[in-house]
mmCIF file of C-alpha atoms and ligand atoms in Angstrom:
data_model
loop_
_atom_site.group_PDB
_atom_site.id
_atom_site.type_symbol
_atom_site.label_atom_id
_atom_site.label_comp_id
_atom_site.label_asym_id
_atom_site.label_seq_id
_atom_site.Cartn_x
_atom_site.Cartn_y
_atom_site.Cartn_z
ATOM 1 C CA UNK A 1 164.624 -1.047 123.996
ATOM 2 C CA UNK A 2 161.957 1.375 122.579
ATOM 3 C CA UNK A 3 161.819 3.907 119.518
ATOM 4 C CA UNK A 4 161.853 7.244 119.798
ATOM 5 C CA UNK A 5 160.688 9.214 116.831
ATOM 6 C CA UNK A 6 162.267 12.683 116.245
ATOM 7 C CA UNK A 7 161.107 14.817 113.518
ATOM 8 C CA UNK A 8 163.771 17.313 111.727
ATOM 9 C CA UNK A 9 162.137 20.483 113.196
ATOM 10 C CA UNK A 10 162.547 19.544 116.939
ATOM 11 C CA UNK A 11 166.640 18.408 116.416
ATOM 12 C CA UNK A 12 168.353 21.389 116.727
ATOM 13 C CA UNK A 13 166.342 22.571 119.707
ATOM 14 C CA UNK A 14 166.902 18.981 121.130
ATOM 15 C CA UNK A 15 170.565 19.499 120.537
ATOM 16 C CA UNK A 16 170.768 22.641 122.079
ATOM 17 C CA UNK A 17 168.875 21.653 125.081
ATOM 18 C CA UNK A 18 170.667 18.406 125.670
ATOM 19 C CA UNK A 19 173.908 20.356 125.653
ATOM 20 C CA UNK A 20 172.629 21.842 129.227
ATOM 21 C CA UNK A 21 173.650 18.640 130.706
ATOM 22 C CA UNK A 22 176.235 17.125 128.204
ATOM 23 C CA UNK A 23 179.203 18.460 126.686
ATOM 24 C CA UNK A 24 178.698 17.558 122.790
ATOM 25 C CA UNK A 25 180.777 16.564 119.824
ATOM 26 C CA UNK A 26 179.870 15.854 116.258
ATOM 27 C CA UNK A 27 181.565 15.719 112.983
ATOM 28 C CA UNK A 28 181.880 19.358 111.445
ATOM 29 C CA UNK A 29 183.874 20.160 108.230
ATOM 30 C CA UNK A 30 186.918 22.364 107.988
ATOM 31 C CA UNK A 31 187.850 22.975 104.798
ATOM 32 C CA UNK A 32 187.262 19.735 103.101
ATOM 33 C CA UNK A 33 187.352 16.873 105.590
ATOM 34 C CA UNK A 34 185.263 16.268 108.251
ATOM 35 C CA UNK A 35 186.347 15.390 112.092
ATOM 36 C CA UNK A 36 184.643 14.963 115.528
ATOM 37 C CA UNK A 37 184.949 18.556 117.599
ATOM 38 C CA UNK A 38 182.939 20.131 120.076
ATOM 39 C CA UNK A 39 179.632 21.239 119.406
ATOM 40 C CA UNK A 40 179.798 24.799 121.105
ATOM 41 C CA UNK A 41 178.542 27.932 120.317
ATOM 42 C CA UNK A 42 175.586 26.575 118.384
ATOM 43 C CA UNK A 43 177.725 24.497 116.308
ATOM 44 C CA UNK A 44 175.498 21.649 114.450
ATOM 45 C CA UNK A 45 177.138 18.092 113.687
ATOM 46 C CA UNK A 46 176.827 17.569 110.023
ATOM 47 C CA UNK A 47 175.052 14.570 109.703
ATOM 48 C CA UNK A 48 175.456 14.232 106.041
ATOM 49 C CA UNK A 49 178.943 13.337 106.643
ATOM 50 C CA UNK A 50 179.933 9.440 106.254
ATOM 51 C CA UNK A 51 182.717 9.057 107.579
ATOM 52 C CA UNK A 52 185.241 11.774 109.624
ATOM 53 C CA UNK A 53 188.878 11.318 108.226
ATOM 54 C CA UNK A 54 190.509 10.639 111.727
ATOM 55 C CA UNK A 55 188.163 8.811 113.811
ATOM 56 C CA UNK A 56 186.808 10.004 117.160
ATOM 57 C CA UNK A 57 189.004 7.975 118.965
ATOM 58 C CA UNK A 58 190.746 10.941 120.422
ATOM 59 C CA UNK A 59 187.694 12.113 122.379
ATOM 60 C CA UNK A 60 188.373 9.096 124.432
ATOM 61 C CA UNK A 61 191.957 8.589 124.060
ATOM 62 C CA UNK A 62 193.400 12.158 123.495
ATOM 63 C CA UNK A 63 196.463 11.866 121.163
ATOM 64 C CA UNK A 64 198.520 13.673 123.704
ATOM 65 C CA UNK A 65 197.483 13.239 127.288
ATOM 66 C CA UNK A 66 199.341 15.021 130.191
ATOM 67 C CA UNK A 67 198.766 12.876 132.935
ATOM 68 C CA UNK A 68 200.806 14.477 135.668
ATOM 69 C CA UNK A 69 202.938 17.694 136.415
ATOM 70 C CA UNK A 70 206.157 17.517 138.903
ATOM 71 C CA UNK A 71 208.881 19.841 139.658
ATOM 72 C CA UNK A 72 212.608 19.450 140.285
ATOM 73 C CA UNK A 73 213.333 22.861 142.049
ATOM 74 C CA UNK A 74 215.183 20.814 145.067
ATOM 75 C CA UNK A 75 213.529 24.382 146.899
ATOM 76 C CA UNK A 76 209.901 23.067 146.553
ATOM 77 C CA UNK A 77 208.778 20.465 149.053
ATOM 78 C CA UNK A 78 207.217 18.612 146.491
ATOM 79 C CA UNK A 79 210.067 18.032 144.504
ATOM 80 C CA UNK A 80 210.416 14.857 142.448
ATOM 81 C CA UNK A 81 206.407 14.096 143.525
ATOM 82 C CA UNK A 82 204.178 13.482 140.604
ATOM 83 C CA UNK A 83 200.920 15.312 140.778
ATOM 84 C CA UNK A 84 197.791 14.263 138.983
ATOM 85 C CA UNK A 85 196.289 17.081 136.822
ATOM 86 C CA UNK A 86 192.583 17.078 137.329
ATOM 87 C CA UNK A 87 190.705 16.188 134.426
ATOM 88 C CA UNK A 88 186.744 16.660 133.409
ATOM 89 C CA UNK A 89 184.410 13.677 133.409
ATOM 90 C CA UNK A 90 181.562 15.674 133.094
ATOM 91 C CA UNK A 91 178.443 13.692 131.051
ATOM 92 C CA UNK A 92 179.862 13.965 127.330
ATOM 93 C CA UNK A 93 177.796 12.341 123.911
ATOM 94 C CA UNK A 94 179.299 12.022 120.845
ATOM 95 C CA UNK A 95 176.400 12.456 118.162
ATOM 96 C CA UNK A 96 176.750 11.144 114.812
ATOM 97 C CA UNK A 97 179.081 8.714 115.556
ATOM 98 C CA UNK A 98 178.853 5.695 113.126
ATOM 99 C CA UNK A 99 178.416 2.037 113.921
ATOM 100 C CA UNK A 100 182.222 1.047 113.660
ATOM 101 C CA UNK A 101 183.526 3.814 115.386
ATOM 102 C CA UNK A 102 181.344 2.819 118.365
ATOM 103 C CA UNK A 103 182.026 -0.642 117.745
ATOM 104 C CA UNK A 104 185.946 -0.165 118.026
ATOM 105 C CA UNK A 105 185.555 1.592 121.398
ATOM 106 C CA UNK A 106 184.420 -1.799 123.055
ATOM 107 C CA UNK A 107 187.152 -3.594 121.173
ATOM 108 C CA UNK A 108 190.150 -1.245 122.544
ATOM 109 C CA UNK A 109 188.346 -1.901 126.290
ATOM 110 C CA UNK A 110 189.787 -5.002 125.626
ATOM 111 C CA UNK A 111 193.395 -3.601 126.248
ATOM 112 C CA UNK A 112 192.474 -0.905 129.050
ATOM 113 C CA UNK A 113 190.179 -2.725 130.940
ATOM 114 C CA UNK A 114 191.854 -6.138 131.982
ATOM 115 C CA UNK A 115 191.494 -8.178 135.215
ATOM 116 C CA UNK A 116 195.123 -7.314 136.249
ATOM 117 C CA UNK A 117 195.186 -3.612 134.584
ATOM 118 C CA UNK A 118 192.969 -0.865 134.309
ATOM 119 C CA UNK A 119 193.644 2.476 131.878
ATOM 120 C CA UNK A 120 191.571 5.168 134.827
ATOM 121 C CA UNK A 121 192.222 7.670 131.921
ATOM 122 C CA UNK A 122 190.781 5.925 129.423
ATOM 123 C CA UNK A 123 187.770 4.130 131.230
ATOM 124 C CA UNK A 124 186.540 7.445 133.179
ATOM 125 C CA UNK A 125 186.742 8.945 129.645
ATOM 126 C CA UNK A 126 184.484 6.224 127.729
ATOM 127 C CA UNK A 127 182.439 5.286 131.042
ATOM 128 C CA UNK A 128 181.445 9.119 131.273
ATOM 129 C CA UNK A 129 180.135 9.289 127.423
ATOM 130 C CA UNK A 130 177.264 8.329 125.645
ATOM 131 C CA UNK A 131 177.112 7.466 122.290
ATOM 132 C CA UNK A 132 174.609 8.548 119.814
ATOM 133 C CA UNK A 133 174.751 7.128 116.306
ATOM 134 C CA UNK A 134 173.444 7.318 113.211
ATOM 135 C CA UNK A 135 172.952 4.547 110.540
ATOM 136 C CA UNK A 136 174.894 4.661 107.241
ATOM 137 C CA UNK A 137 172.663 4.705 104.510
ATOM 138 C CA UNK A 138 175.213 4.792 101.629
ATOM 139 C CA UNK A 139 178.581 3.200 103.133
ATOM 140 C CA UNK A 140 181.948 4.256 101.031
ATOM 141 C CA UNK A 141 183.593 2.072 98.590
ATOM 142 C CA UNK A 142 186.137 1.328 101.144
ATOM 143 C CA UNK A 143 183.947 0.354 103.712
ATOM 144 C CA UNK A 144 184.196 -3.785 104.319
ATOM 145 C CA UNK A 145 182.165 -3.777 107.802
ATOM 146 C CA UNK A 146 180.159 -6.238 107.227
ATOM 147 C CA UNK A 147 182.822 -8.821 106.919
ATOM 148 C CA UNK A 148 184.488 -7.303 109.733
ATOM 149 C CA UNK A 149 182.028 -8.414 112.597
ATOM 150 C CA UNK A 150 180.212 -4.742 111.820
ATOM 151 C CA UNK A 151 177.809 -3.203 109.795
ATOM 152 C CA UNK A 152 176.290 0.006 108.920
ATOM 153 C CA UNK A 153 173.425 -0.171 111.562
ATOM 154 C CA UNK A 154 175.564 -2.633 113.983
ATOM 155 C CA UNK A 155 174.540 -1.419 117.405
ATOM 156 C CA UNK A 156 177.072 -2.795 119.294
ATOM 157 C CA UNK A 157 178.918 -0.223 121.463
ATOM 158 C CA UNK A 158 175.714 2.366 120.806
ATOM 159 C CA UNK A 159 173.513 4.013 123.834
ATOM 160 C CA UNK A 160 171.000 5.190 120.601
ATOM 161 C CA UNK A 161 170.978 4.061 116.774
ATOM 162 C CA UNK A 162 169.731 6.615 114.828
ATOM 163 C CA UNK A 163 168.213 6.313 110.868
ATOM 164 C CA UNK A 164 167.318 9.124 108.716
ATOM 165 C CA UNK A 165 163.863 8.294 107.808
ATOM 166 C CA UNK A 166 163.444 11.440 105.666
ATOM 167 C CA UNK A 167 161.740 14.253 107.705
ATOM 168 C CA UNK A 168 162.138 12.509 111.277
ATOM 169 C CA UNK A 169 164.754 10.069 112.781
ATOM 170 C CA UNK A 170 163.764 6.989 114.311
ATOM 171 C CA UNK A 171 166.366 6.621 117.223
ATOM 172 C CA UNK A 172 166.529 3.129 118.916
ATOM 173 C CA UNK A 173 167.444 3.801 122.636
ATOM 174 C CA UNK A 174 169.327 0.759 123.648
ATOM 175 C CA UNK A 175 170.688 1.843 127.053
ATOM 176 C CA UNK A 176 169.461 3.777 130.002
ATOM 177 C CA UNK A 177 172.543 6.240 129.145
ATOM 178 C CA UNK A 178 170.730 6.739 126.046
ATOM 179 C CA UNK A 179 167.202 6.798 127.743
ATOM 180 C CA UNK A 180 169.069 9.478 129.720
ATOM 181 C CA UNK A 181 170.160 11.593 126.609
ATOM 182 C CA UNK A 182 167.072 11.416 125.151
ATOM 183 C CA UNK A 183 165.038 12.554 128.228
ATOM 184 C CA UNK A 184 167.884 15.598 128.252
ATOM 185 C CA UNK A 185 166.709 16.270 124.882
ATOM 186 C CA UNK A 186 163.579 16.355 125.114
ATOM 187 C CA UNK A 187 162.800 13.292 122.564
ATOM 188 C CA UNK A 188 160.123 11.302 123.783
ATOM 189 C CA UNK A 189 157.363 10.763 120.982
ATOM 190 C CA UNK A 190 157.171 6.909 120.889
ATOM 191 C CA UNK A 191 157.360 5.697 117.059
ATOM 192 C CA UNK A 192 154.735 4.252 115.604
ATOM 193 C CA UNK A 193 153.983 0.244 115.244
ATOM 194 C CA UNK A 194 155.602 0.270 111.829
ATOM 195 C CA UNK A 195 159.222 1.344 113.065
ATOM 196 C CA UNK A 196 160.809 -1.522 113.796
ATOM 197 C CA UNK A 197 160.096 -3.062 110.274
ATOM 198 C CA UNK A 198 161.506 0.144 108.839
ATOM 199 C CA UNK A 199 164.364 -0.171 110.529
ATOM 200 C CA UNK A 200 165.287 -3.453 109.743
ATOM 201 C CA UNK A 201 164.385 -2.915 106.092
ATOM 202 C CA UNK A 202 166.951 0.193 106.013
ATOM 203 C CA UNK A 203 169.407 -2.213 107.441
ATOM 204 C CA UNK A 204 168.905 -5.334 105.234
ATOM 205 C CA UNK A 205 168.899 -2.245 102.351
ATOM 206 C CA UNK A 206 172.655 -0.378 103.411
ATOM 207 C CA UNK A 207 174.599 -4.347 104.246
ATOM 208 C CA UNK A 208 173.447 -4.694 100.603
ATOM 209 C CA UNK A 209 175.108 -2.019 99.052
ATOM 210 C CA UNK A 210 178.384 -2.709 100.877
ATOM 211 C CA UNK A 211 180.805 -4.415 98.131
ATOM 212 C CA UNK A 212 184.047 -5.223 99.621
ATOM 213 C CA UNK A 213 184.979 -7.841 102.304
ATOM 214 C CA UNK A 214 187.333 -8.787 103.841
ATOM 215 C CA UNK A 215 188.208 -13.092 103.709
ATOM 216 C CA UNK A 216 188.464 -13.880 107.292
ATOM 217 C CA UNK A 217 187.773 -17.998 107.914
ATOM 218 C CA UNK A 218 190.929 -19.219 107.820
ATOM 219 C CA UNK A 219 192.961 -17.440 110.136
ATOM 220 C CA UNK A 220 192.243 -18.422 113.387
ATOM 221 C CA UNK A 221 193.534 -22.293 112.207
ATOM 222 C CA UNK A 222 196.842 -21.112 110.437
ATOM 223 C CA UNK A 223 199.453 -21.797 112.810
ATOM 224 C CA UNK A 224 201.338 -18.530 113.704
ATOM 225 C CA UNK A 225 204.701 -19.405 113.188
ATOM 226 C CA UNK A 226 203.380 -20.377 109.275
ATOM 227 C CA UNK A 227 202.385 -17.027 108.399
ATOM 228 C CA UNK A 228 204.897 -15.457 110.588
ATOM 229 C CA UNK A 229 208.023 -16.677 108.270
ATOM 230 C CA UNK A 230 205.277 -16.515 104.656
ATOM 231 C CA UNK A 231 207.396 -15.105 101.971
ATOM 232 C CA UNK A 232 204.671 -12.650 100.823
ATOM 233 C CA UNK A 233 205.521 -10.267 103.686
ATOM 234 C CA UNK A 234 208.605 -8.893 101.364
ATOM 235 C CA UNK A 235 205.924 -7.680 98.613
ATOM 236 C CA UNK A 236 203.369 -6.546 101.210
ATOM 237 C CA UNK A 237 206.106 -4.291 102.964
ATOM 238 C CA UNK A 238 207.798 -3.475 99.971
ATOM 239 C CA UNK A 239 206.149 -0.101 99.366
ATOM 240 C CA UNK A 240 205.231 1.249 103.037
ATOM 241 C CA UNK A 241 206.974 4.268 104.245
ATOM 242 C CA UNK A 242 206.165 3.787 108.103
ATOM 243 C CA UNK A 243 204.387 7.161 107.804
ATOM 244 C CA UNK A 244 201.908 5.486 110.740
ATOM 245 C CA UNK A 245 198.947 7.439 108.920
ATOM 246 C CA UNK A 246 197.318 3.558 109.143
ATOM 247 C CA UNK A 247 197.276 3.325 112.944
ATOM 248 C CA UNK A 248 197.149 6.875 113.935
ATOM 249 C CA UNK A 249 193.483 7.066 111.524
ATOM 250 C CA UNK A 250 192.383 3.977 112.565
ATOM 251 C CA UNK A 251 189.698 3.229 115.577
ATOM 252 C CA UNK A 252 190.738 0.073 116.858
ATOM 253 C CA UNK A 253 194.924 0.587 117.475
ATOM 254 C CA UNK A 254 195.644 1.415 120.806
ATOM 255 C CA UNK A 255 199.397 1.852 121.697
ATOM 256 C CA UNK A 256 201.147 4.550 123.233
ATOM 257 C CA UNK A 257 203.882 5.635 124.804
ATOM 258 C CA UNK A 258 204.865 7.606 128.353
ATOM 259 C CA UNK A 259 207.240 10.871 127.915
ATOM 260 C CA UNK A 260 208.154 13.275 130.384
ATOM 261 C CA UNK A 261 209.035 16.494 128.793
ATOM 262 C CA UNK A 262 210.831 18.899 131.361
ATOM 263 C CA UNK A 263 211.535 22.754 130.623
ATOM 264 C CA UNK A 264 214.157 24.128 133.231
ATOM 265 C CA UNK A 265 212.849 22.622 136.776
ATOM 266 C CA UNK A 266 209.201 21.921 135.723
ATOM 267 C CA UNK A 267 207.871 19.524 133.600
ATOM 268 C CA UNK A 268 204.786 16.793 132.747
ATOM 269 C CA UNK A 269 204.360 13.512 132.443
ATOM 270 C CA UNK A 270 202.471 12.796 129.037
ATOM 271 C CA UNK A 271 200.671 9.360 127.217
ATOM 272 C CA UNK A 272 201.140 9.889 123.470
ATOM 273 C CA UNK A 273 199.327 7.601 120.695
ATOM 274 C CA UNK A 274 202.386 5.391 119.457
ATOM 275 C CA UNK A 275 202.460 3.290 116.312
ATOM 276 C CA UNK A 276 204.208 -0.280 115.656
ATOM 277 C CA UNK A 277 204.989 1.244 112.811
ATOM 278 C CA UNK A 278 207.906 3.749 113.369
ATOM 279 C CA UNK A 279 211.240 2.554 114.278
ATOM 280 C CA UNK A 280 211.761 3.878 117.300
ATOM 281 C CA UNK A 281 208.212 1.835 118.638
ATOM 282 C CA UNK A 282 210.468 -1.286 119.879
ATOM 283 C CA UNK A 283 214.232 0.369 119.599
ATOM 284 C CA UNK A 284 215.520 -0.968 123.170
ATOM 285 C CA UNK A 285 217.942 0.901 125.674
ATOM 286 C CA UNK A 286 220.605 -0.996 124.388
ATOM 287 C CA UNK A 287 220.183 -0.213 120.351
ATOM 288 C CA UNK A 288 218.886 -3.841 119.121
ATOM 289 C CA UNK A 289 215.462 -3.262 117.613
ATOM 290 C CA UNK A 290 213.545 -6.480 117.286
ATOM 291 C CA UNK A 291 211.724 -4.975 114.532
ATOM 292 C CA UNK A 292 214.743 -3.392 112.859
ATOM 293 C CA UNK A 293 213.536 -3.275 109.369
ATOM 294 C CA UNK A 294 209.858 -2.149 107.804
ATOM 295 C CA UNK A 295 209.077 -6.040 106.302
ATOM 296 C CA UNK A 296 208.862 -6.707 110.946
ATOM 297 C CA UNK A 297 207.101 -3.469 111.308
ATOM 298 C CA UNK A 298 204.767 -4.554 108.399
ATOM 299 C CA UNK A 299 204.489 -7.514 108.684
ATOM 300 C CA UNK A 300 203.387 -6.449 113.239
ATOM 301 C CA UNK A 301 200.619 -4.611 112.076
ATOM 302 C CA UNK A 302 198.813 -7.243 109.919
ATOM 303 C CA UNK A 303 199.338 -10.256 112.487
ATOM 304 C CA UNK A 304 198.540 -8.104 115.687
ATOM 305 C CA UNK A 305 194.993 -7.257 113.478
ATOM 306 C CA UNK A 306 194.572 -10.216 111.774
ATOM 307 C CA UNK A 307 196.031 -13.323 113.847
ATOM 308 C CA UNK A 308 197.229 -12.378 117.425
ATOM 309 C CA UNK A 309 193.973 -10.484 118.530
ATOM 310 C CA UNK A 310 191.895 -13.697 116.671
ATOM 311 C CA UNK A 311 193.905 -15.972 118.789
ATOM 312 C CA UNK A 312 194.042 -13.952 121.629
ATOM 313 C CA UNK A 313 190.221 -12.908 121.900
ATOM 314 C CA UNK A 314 188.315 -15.291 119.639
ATOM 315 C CA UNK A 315 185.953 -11.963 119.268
ATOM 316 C CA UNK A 316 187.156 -11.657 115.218
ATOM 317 C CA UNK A 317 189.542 -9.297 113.802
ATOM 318 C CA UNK A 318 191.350 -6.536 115.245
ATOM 319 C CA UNK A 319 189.173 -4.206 113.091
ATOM 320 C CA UNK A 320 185.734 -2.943 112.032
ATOM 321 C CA UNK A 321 185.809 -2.132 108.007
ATOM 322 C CA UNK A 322 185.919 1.591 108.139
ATOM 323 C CA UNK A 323 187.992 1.725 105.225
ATOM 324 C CA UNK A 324 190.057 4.985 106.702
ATOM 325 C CA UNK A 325 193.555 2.511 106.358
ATOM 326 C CA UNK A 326 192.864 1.965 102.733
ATOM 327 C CA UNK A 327 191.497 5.431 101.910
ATOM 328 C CA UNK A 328 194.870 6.735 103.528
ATOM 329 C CA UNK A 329 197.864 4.711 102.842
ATOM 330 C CA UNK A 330 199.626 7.298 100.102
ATOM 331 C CA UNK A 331 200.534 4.047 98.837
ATOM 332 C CA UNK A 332 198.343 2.344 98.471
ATOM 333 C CA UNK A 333 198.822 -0.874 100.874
ATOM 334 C CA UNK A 334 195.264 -2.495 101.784
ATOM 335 C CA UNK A 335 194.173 -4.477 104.324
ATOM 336 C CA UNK A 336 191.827 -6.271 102.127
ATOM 337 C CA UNK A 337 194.593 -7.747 100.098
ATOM 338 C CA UNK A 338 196.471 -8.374 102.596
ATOM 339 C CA UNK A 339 193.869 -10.402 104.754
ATOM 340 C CA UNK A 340 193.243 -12.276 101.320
ATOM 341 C CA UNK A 341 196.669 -13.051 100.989
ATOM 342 C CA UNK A 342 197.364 -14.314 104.877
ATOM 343 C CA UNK A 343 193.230 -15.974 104.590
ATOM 344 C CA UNK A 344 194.575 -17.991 101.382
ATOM 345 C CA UNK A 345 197.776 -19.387 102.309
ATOM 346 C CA UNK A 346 198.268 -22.475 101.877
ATOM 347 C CA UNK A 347 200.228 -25.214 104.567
ATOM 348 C CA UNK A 348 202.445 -25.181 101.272
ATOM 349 C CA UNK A 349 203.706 -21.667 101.886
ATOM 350 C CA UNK A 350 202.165 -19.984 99.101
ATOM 351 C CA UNK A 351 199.485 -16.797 99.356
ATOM 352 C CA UNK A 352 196.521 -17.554 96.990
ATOM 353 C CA UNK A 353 195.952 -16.017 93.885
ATOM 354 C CA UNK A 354 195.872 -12.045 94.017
ATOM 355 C CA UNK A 355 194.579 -9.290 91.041
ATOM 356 C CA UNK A 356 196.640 -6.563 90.896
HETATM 357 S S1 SF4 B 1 199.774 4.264 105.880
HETATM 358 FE FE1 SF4 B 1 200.738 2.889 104.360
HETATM 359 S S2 SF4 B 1 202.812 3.737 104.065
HETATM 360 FE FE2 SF4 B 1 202.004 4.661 105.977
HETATM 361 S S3 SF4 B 1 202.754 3.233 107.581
HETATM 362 FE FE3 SF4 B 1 200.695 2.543 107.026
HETATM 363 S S4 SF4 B 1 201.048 0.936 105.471
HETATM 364 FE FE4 SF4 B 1 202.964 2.132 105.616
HETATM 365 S S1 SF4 B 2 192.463 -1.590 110.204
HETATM 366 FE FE1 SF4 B 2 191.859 -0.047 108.675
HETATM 367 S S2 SF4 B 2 189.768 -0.648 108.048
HETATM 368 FE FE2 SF4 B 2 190.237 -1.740 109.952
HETATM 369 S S3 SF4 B 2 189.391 -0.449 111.598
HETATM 370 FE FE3 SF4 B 2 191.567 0.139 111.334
HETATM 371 S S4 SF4 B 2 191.544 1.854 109.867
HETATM 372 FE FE4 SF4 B 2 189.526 0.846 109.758
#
């Protein structure tokens, strides 16, 4: 691990030269939210941004993937084969990614690299990317990473950490992928003996200012079937319109679904982002839905987050702060109150105490 220090004047023409060997993305507004896109044609990432509306998850983990292409022209020897469309895993970095974002990429590996199954999609993708981060300085409102196994300089999941120390960046290079993006860049003045301590003061400084949490102690002792049948899941649900704006924005959900979509005698073979949150997510062949009604669908989310990948793992919560779910939700349902209420309750039955 060393510290590179690179001043403001040299980070474009860094940038620029890195992008020789590295196809780059970075947030970049359009009109007035910020998302991840490709930094071509001299396009900057906007540093000043804290956090992109979607996250960069779909760099990764495209939101609609065509994995293979097949005919059914019985004329064509190949009819009925799948073919594999070729895809490009060419180096890739994703600059001015923060801390949780990164973070929730080695939490969804979790689900695509097992020892019985492997996603080849989604591991060539993440395996073929480096990831270049920057510190947040002033973390939103929303933002609860710190209780969330996170934090605003968590480097976890990062090849470099980044912190805007005014007119340079100190960038801690943590990996030899990031030893390898720096060299591309062209970044090699060693910081001085005073940039570790400055580092860890900017840390100690941004965990401060974070003011929301999440209550997390409890869970992984409440027995499942408990919280499964608690009576609070009515008012929790109560309001939710299974939009799926919640999992589609957030970093750490994972599911999808296969389609093929065929036009006359050609067609592809897709993986789309699903959500446990629309209907038609567990609807079976022969019409039953086990999770019929918006209280199960409800009711999914929070345990997969907040009790099946705590007893599954032991590695925390199914989440890293952001905030995005909270920020989102048109109305209004947060995961804060809800991990209070399934944190609090009681062998009695009853969620603690919340303010409304
Ligand atoms: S964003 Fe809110 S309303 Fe939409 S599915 Fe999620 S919890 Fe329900
Ligand atoms: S559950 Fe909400 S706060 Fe947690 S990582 Fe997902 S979007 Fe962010």
């Amino acid at each position: 691990m060393k510290i590179i220090q690179i001043d403001k004047g040299q980070w474009v023409s860094g940038l620029n030269q890195a992008a020789a060997a590295y196809r780059l993305f970075g947030p970049v507004k359009e009109k007035e939210f910020h998302s991840f896109k490709p930094l071509t044609n001299g396009l900057q990432p906007d540093l000043s941004c804290l956090n992109t509306r979607l996250s960069p998850k779909s760099i990764i983990y495209p939101q609609s993937e065509v994995m293979f292409d097949y005919s059914l022209d019985e004329r064509r020897e190949d009819h009925h084969q799948l073919m594999e469309i070729a895809k490009d895993y060419s180096p890739k970095a994703v600059v001015g990614i923060r801390p949780c974002d990164a973070k929730a990429f080695v939490m969804v590996r979790l689900n695509f690299d097992t020892p019985d199954y492997q996603d080849p999609y989604w591991l060539r993708a993440y395996e073929s990317t480096t990831f270049i981060g920057l510190g947040c300085e002033a973390p939103c409102s929303a933002c609860f990473c710190t209780s969330a196994g996170c934090g605003p300089y968590h480097e976890e999941g990062l090849d470099v950490l980044l912190a805007d120390a005014g007119d340079r960046y100190l960038a801690k290079v943590m990996t030899e992928k990031g030893a390898a993006f720096m060299a591309a860049a062209g970044w090699k003045t060693a910081a001085d003996g005073q940039a570790d301590a400055t580092l860890a003061g900017m840390r100690q400084a941004a965990e401060a200012k974070i003011t929301s949490f999440v209550p997390t102690d409890n869970l992984r002792s409440l027995p499942n079937n408990d919280l499964y049948n608690a009576t609070f899941w009515e008012d929790v649900s109560f309001a939710c319109i299974n939009c799926g704006a919640c999992t589609y924005s957030c970093p750490t959900c994972w599911c999808f679904d296969i389609q093929d979509e065929t036009r006359g005698t050609s067609g592809v073979r897709l993986k789309n982002w699903d959500s446990c949150m629309y209907p038609l997510f567990t609807l079976h062949g022969t019409g039953h839905n086990p999770r019929g009604t918006k209280l199960h669908r409800v009711r999914q989310r929070f345990m997969h987050k907040l009790k099946y990948f705590v007893d599954k793992y032991d590695r925390g919560i199914q989440c890293v702060g952001c905030g995005r779910c909270v920020r989102l939700c048109p109305v209004n349902i947060d995961i804060r109150r809800v991990a209070l209420m399934m944190n609090g309750f009681a062998a009695s039955g009853e969620a603690c105490a919340i303010e409304s």
